Tab-separated table of C-alpha atoms in Angstrom:
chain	number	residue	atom	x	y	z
U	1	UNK	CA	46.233	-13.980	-41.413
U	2	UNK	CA	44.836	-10.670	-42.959
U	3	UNK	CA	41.659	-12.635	-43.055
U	4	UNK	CA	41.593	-13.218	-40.168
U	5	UNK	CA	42.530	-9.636	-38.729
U	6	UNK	CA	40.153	-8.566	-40.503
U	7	UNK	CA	37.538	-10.173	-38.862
U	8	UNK	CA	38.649	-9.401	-35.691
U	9	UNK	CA	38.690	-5.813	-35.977
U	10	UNK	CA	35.165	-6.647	-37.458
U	11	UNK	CA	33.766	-8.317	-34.360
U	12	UNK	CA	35.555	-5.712	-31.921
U	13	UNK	CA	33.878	-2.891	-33.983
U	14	UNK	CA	30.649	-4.317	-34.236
U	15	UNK	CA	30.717	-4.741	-29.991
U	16	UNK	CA	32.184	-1.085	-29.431
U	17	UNK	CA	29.281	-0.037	-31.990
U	18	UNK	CA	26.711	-2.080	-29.392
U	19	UNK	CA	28.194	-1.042	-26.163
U	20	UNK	CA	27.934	2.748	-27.128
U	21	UNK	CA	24.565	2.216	-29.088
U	22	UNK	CA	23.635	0.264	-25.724
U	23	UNK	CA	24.981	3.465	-23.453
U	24	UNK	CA	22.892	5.616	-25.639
U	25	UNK	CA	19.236	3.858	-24.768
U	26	UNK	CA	20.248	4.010	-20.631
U	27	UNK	CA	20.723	7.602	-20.752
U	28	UNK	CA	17.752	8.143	-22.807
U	29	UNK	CA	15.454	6.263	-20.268
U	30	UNK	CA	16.768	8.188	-17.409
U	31	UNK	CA	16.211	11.477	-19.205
U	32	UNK	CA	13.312	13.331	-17.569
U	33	UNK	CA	9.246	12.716	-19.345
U	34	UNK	CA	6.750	15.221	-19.544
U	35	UNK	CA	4.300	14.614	-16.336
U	36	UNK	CA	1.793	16.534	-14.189
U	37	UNK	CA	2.935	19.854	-13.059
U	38	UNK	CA	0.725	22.298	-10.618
U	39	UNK	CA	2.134	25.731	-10.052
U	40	UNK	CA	0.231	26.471	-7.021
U	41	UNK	CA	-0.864	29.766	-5.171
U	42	UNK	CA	-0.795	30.994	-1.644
U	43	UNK	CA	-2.394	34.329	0.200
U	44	UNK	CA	0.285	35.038	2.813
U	45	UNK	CA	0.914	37.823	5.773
U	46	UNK	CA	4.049	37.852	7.570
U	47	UNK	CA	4.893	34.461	5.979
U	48	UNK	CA	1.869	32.347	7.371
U	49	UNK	CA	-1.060	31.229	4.454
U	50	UNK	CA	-4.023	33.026	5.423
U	51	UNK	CA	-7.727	32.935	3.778
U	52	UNK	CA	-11.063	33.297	5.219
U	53	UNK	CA	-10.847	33.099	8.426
U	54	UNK	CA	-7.916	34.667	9.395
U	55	UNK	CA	-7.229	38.382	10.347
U	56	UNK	CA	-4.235	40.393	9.026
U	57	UNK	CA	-3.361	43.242	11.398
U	58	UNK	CA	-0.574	46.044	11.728
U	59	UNK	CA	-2.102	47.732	8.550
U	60	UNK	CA	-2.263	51.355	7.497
U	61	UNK	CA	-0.380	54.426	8.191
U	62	UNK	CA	-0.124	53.884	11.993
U	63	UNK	CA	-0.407	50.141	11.884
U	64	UNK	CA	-3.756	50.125	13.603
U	65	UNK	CA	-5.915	49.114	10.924
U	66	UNK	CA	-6.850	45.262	10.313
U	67	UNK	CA	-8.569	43.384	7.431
U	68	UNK	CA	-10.314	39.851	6.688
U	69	UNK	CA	-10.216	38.864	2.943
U	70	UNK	CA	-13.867	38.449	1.876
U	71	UNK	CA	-12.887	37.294	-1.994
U	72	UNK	CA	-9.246	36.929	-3.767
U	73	UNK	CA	-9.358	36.220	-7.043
U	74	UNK	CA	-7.468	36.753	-10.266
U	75	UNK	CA	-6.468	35.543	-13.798
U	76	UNK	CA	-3.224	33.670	-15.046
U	77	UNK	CA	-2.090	34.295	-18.657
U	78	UNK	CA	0.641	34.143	-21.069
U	79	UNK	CA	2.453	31.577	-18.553
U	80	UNK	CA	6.088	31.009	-19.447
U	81	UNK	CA	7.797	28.150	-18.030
U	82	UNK	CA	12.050	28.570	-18.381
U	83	UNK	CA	15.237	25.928	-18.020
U	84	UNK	CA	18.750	27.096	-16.657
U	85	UNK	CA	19.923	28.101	-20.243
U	86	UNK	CA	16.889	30.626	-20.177
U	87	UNK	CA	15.217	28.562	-23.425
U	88	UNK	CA	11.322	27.992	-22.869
U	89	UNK	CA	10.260	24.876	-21.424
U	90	UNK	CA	7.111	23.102	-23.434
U	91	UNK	CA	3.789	22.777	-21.707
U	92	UNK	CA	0.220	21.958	-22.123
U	93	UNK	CA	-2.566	22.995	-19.849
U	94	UNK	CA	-5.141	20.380	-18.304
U	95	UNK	CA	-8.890	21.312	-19.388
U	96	UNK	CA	-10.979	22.034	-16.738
U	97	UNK	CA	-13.392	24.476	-15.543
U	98	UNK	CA	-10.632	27.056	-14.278
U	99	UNK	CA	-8.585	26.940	-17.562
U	100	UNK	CA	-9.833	28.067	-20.875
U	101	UNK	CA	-7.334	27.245	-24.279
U	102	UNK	CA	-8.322	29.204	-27.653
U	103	UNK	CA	-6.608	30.043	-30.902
U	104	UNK	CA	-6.752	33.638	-28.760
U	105	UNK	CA	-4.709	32.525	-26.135
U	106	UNK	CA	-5.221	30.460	-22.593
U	107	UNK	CA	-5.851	32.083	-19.498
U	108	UNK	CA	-6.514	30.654	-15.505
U	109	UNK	CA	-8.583	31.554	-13.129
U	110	UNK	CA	-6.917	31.335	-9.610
U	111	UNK	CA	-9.997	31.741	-6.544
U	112	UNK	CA	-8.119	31.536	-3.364
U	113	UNK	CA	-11.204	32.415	-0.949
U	114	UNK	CA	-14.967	30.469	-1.157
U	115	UNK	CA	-18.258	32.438	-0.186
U	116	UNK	CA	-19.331	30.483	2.862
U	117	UNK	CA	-16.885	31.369	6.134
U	118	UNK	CA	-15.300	33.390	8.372
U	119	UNK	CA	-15.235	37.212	6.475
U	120	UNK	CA	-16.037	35.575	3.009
U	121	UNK	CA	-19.351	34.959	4.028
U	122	UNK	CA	-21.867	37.644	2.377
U	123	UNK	CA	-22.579	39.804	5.012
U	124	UNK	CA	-18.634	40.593	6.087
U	125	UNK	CA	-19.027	43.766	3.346
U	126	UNK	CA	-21.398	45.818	1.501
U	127	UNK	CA	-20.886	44.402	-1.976
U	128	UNK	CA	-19.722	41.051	-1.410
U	129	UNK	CA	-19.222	38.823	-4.666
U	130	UNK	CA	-17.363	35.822	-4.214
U	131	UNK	CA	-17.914	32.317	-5.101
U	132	UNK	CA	-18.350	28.777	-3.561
U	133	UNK	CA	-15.493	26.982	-5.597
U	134	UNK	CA	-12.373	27.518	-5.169
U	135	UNK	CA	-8.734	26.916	-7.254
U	136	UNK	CA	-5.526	27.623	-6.250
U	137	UNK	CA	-3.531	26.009	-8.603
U	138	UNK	CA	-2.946	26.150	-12.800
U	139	UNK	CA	-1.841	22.391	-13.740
U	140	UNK	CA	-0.575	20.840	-16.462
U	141	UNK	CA	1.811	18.627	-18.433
U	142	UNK	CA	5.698	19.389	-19.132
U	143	UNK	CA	9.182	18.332	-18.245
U	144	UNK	CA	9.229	19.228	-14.527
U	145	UNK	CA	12.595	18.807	-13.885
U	146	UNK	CA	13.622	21.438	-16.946
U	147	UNK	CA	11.974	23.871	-15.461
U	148	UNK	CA	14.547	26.692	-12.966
U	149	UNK	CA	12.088	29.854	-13.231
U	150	UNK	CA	8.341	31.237	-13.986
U	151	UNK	CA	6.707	34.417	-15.455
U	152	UNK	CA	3.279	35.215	-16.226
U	153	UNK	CA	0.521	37.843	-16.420
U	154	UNK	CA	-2.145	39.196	-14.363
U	155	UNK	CA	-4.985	38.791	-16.568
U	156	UNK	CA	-7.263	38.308	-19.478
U	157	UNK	CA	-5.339	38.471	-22.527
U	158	UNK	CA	-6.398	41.288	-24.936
U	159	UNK	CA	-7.112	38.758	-27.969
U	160	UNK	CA	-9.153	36.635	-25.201
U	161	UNK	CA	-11.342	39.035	-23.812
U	162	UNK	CA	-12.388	40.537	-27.441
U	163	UNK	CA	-12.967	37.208	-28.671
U	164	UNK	CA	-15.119	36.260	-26.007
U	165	UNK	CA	-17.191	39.521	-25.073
U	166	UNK	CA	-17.639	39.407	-29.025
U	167	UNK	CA	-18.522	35.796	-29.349
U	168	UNK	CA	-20.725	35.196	-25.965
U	169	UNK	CA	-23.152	36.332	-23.774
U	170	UNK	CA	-22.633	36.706	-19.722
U	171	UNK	CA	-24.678	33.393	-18.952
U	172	UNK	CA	-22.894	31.356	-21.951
U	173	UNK	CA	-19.533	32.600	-21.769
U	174	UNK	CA	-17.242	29.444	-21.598
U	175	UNK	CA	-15.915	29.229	-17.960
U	176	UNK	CA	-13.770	30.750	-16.482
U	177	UNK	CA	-14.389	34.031	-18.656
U	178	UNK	CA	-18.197	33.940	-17.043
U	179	UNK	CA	-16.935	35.996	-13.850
U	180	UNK	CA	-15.103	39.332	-12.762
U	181	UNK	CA	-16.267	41.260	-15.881
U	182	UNK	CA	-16.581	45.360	-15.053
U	183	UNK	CA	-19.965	44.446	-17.028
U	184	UNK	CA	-20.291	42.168	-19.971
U	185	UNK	CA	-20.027	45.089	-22.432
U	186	UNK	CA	-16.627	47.038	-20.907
U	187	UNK	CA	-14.236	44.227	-20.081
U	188	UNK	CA	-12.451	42.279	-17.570
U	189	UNK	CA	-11.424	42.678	-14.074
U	190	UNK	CA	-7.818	40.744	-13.906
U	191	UNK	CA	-7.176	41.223	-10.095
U	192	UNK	CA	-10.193	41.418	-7.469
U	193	UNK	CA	-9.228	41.400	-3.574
U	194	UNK	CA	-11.954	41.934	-1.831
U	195	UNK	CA	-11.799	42.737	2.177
U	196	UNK	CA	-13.512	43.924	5.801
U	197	UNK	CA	-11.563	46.711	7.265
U	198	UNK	CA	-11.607	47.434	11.465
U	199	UNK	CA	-9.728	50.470	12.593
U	200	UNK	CA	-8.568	51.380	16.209
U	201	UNK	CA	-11.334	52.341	16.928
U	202	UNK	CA	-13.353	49.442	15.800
U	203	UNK	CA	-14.981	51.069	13.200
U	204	UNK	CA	-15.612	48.916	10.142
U	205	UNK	CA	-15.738	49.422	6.413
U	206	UNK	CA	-14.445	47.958	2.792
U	207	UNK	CA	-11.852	47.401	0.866
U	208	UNK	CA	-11.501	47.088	-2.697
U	209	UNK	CA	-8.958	46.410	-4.516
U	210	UNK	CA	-9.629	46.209	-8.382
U	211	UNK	CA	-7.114	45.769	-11.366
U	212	UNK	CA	-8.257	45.793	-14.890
U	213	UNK	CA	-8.357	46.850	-18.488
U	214	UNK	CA	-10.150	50.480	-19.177
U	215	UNK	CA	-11.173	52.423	-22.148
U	216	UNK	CA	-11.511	49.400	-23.837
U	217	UNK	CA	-14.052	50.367	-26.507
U	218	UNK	CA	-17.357	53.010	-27.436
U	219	UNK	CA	-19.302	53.839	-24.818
U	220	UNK	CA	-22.381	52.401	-26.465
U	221	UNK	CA	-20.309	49.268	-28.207
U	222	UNK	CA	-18.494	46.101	-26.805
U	223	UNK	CA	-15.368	46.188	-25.557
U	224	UNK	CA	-12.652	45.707	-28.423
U	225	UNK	CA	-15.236	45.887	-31.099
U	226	UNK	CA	-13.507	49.409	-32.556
U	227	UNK	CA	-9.495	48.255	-31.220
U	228	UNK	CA	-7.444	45.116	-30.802
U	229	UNK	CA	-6.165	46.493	-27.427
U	230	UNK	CA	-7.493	48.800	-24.148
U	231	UNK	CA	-5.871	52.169	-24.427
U	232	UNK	CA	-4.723	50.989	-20.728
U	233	UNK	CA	-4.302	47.226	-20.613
U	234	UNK	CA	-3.349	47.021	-16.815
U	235	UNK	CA	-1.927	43.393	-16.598
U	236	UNK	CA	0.988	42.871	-14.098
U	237	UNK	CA	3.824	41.033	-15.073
U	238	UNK	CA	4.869	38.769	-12.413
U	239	UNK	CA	8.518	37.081	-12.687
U	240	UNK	CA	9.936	34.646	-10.473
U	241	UNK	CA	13.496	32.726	-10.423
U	242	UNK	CA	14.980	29.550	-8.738
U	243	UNK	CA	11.794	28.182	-8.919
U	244	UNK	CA	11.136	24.305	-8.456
U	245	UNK	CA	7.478	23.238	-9.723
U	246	UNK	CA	7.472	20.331	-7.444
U	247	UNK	CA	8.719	22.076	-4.009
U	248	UNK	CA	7.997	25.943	-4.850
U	249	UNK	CA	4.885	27.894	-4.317
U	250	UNK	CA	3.850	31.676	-5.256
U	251	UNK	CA	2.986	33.741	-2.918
U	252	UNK	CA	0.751	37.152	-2.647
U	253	UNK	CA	1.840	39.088	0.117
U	254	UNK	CA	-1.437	40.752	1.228
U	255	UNK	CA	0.462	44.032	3.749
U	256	UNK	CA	3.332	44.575	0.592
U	257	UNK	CA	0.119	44.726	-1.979
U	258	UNK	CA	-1.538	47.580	0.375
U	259	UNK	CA	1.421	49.263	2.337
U	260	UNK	CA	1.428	52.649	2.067
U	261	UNK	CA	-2.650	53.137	1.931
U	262	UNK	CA	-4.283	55.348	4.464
U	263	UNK	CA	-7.000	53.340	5.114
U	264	UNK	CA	-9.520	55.772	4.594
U	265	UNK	CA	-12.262	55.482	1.744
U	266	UNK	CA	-15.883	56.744	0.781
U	267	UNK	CA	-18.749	55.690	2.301
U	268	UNK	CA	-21.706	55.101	-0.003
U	269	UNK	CA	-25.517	55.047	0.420
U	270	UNK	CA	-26.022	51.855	-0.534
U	271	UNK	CA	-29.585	52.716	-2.308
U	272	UNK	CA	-28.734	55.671	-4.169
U	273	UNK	CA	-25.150	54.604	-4.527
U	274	UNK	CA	-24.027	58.331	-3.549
U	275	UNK	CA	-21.374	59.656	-1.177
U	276	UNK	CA	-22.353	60.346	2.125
U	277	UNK	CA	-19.163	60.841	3.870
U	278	UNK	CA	-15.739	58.433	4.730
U	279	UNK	CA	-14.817	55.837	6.801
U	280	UNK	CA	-12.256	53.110	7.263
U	281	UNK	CA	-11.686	51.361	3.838
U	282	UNK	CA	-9.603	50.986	0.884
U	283	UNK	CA	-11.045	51.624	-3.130
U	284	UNK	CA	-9.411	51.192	-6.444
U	285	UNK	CA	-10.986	50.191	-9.425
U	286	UNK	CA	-8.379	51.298	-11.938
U	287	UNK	CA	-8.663	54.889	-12.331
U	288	UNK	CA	-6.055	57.705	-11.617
U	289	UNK	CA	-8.067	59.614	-10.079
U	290	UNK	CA	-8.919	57.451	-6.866
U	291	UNK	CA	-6.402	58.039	-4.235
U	292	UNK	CA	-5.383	54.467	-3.714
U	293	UNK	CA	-4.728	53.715	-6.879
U	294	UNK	CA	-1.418	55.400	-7.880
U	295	UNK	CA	0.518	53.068	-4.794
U	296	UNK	CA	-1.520	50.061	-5.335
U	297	UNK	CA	-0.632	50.141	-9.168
U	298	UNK	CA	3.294	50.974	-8.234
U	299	UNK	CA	3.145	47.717	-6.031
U	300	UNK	CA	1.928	45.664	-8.778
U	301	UNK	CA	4.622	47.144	-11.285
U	302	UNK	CA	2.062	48.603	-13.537
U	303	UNK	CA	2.291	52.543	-15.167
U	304	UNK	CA	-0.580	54.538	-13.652
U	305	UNK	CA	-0.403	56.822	-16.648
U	306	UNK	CA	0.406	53.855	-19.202
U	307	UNK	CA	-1.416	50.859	-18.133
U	308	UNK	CA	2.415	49.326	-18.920
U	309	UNK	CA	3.750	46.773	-16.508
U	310	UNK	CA	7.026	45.752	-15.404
U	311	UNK	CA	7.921	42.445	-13.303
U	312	UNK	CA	10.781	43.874	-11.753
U	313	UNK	CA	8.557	46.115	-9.939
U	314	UNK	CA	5.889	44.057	-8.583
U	315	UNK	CA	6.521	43.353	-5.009
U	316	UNK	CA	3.062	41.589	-4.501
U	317	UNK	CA	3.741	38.312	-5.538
U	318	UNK	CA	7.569	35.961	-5.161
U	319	UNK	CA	7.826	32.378	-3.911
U	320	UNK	CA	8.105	30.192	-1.158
């Protein structure tokens, strides 16, 4: 008899052991794989999409004031993909011509607006410089359903941009790091919106909106070649919650990027490049001393006086 109890409680162990064991295989095949991810982009006004050849009204300090984008385009870096816990979710990045990977760090370029229609077509402004292609999307590999929430920079990473300017010239910089440059020598642009301003009275003029890094170097050097970082870096931090990769996309609210603006800007000879009075417009390119700048930097979340940014201040960009 003890023999035979024995094997008994053999046999029923040996089945508990293979039921369990067998429990343990279902549940990892109907854990979630890394697949295809894209974490898409929008332009929106009012809640609608908008691009090229659509026109955004109730503008400026009387609500008068109108605009047309004529080129939207910016860089994606240091991309940070979360789960409910608040532990980063793994990724890779697809290789393509929008999405550069280096031992300096990755960085996307997101083009919302093409050169060929509507008031993205070269004659809409006086220094139009968009681009044919188009992206709207960063994509990748990871665990899709891990991921609850999103953050990321505006921008070419510091490490990027001096190992590139350093490395490359304009015409064989790897794409996309062969665009939005202030020139080859000073650095990037991170942020470039681009637009055709009407007033009330139908008057028309530009906008320009630009965000990037300055005093990045010696005057007669490149950029980074003396420092590892701009003395104002100028990258917004964007950070976005309760936010589903396969449903979810982010937005860039056009009127909360330039509430507050006055709509009035200098008009420039367009030969010798000098002021010759003001019109309808908007103009930042990064410096404190331009009247826009000051709001369009405190929509973004970035320090004016720092070049320091801070997601929970940027009211630009959230998710749809």
């Amino acid at each position: 008899m003890p023999t035979r109890l024995s094997f008994t409680a053999l046999i029923l162990g040996l089945s508990i052991a293979a039921l369990v064991t067998g429990c343990g295989n279902d549940d990892d095949a109907k854990a979630p794989k890394p697949r295809g991810f894209a974490l898409s982009f929008a332009a929106v006004a009012d809640g609608k999409h908008i691009g090229c050849e659509d026109t955004v009204e109730g503008l400026g300090p009387d609500g008068n004031d109108s605009i047309g984008l004529s080129d939207l385009r910016f860089y994606v870096s240091n991309l940070e993909l979360w789960d409910a816990a608040g532990s980063e979710v793994a990724f890779t990045l697809d290789e393509n011509d929008f999405q550069y990977d280096s031992e300096a760090g990755q960085v996307s370029l997101i083009d919302l607006t093409s050169n060929t229609k509507g008031s993205c077509a070269g004659n809409a402004i006086a220094f139009a410089e968009g681009t044919k292609r188009t992206n709207d999307s960063v994509t990748g590999t990871t665990v899709v359903e891990n991921v609850k929430s999103v953050s990321f920079d505006l921008g070419v990473p510091q490490a990027v941009m001096k190992d590139v300017i350093a490395e490359h010239t304009p015409e064989g910089a790897p794409s996309p790091l062969a665009e939005m440059q202030w020139t080859w020598a000073t650095g990037y642009r991170h942020f470039v919106m681009n637009f055709a301003v009407t007033d009330a009275d139908g008057k028309t003029g530009d906008g320009y909106v630009h965000i990037g890094s300055r005093d990045c170097g010696p005057a007669d050097g490149l950029a980074l070649k003396d420092r590892e970082r701009c003395d104002f870096v100028n990258t917004p931090r964007v950070s976005l919650a309760a936010f589903d990769l396969d449903k979810n996309v982010v937005t860039l609210d056009v009127p909360a990027a330039l509430a507050g603006l006055d709509f009035v800007s200098p008009v420039y000879d367009l030969t010798t490049f000098e002021v010759i009075g003001e019109g309808p417009g908007v103009e930042c390119h990064s410096s404190p001393d331009q009247p826009d700048c000051p709001t369009l930097f405190d929509h973004f979340g970035l320090d004016i006086d720092s070049g320091k940014a801070k997601a929970s201040r940027n009211v630009v960009f959230g998710v749809e």
